[in-house]
Coordinates of N, CA and C in Angstrom, one line a residue:
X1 N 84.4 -64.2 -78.6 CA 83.2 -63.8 -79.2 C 82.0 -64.5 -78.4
X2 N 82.2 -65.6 -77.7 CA 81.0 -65.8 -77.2 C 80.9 -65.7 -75.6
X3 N 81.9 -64.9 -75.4 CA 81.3 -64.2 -74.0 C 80.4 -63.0 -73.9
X4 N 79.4 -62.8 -73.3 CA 78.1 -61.8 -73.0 C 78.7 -60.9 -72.1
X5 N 78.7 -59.1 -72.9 CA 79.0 -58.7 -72.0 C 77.4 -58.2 -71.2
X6 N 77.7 -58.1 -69.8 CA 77.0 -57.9 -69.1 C 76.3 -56.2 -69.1
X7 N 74.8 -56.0 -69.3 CA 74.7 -54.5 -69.2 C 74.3 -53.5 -68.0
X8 N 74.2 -52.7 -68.1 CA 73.7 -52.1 -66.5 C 71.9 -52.5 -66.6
X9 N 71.7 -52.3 -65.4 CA 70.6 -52.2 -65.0 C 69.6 -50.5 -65.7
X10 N 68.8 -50.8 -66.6 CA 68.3 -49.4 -67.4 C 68.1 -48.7 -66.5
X11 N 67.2 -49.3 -65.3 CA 66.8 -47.5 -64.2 C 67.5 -47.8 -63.0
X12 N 68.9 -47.9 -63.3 CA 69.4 -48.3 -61.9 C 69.4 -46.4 -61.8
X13 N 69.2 -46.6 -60.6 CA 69.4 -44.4 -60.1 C 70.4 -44.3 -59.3
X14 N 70.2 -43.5 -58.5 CA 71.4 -42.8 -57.1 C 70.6 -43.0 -56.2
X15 N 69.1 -43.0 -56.1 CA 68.7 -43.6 -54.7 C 69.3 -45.0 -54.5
X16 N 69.3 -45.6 -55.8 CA 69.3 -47.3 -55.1 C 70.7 -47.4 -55.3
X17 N 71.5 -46.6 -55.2 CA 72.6 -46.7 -55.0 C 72.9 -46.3 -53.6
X18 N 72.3 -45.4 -53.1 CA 72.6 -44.9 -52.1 C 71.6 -46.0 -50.7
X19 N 70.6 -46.4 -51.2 CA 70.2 -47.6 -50.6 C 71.6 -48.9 -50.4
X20 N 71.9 -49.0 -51.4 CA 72.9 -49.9 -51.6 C 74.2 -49.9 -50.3
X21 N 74.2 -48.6 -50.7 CA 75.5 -48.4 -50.0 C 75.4 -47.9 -48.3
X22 N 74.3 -47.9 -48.1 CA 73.3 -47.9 -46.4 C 73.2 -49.1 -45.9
X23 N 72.9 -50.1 -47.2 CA 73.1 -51.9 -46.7 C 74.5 -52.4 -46.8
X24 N 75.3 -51.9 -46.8 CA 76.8 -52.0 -46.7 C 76.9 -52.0 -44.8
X25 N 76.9 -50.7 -44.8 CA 76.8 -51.1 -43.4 C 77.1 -52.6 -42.3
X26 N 78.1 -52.2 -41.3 CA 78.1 -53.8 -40.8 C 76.3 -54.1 -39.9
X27 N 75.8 -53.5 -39.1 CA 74.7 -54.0 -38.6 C 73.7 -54.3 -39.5
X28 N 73.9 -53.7 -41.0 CA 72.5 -54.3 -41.7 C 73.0 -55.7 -42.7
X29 N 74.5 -56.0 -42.2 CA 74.3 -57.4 -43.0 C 73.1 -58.2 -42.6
X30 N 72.9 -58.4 -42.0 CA 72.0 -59.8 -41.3 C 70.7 -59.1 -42.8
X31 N 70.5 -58.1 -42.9 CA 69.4 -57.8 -43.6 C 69.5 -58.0 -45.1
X32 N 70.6 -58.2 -45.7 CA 71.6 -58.0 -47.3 C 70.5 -58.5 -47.8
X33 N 70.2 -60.3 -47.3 CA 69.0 -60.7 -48.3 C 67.9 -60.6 -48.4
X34 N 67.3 -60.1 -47.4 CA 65.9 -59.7 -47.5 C 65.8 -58.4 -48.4
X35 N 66.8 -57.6 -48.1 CA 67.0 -56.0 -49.1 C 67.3 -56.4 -50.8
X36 N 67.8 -57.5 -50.7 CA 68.1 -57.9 -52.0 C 66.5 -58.6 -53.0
X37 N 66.2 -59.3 -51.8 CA 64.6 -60.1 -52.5 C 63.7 -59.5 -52.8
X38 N 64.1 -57.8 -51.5 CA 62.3 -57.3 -51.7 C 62.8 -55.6 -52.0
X39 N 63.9 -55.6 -52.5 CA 64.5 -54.0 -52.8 C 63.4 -53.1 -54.0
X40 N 62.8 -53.3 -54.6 CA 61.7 -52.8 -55.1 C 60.6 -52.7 -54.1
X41 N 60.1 -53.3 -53.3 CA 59.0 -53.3 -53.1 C 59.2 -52.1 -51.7
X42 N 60.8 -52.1 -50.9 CA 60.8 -50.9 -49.8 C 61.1 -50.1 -50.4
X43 N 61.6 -50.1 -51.9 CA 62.3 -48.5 -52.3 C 60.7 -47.7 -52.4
X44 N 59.9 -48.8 -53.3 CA 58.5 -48.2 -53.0 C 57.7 -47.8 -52.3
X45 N 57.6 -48.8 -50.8 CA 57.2 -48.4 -49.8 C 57.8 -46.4 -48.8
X46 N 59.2 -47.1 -49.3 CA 60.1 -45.6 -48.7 C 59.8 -44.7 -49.4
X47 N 59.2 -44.4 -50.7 CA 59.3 -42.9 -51.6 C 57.6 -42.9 -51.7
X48 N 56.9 -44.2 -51.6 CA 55.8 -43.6 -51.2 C 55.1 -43.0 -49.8
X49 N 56.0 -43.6 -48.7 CA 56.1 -42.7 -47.4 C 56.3 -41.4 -48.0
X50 N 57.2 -40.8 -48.5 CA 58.0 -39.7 -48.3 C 57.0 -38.5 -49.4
X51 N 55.9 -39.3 -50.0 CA 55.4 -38.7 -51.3 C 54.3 -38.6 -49.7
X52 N 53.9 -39.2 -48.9 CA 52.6 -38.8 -48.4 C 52.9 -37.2 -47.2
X53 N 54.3 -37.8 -46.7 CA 54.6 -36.4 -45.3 C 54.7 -35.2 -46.5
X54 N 55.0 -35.5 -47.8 CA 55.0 -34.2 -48.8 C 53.8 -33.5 -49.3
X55 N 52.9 -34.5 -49.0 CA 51.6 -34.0 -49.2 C 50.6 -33.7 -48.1
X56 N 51.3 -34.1 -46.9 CA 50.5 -33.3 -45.8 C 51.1 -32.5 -45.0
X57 N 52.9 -32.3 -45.4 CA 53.4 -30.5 -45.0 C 52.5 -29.3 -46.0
X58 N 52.8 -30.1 -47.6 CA 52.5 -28.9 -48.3 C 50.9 -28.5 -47.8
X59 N 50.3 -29.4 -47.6 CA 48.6 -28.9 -47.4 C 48.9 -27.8 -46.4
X60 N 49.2 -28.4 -45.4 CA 49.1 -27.5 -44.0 C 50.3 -26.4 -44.2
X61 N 50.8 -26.2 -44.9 CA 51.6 -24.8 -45.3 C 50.6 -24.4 -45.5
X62 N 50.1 -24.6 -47.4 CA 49.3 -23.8 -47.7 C 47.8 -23.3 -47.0
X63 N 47.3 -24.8 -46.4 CA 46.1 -24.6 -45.4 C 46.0 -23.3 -44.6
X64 N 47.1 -23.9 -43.9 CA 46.9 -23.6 -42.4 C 47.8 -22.1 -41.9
X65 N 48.8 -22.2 -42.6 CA 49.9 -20.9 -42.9 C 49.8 -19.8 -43.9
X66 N 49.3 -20.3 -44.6 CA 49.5 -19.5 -45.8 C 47.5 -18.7 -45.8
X67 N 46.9 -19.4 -45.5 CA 45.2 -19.5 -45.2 C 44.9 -19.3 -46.6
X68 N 45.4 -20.5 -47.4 CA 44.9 -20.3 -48.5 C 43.3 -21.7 -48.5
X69 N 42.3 -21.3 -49.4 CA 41.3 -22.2 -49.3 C 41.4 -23.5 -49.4
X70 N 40.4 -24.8 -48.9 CA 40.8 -25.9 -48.5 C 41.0 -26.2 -50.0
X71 N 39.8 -26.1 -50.7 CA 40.2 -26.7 -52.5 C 41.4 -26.2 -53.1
X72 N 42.1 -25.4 -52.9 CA 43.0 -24.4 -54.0 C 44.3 -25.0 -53.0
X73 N 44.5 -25.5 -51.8 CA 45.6 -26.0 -51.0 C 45.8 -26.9 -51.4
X74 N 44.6 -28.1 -51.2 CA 44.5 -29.4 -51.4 C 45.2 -29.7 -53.7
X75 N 44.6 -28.8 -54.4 CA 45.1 -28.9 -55.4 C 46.8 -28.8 -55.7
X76 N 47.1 -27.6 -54.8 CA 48.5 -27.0 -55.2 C 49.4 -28.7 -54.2
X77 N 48.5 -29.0 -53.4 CA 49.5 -29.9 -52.3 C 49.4 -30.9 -53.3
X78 N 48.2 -31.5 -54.5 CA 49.0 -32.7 -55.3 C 49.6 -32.7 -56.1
X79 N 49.4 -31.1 -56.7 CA 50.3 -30.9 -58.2 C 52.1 -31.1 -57.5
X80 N 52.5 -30.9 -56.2 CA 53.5 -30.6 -55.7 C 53.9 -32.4 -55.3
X81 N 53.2 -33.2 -54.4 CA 53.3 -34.3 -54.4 C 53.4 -35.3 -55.9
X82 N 52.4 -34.9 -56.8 CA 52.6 -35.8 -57.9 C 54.3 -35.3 -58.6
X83 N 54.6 -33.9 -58.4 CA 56.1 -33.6 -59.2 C 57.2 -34.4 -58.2
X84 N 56.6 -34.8 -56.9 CA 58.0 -35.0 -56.0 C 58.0 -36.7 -56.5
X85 N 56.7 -37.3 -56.2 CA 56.5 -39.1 -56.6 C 57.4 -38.8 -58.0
X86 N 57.0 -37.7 -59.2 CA 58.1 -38.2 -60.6 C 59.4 -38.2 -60.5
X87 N 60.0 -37.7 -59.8 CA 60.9 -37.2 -59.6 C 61.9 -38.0 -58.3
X88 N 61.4 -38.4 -57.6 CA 62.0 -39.5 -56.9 C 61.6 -40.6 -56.9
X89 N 60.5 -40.8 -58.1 CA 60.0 -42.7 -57.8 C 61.5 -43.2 -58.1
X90 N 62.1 -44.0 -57.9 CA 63.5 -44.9 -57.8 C 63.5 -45.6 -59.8
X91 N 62.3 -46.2 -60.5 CA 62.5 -46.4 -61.5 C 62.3 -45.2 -62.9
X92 N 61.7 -44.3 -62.3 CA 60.9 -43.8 -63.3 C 61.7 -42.2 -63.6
X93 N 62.0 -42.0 -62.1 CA 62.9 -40.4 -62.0 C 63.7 -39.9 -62.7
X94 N 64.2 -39.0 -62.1 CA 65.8 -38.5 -63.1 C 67.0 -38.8 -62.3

């Protein structure tokens, strides 16, 4: 009775699993603890990279391909970026 069972982590996901298992890897040992100290703050840094090249393909699709107007591109390119950031932020996603 008085051992604690241990629970999961509430927003553990499949990116940080899949991060996880990329620092498996033998050349990124040397890196284990730095990935371990500051693993929030690159999963952040990496999905908010990935939220900005998402918001400046979608512009220039719609811009520059599609010749749709600068305001009505620029809109559709954050309604598109803000669904990719919910959607892959690492704590908040599905």
């Amino acid at each position: 009775m008085g051992e604690e069972i241990k629970q999961p982590k509430l927003f553990m996901t499949y990116k940080q699993l899949i991060f996880d298992k990329i620092m498996e890897l033998p050349f990124l040992q040397k890196f284990q603890p730095l990935y371990e100290k500051y693993q929030e703050i690159l999963l952040y840094i990496f999905f908010g990279g990935l939220a900005f090249f998402v918001s400046i393909f979608t512009f220039g699709l719609f811009h520059m391909w599609l010749h749709m107007n600068e305001l009505a591109a620029n809109a559709v390119s954050w309604v598109i970026t803000v669904l990719f950031a919910f959607f892959y932020k690492p704590d908040l996603g599905v």
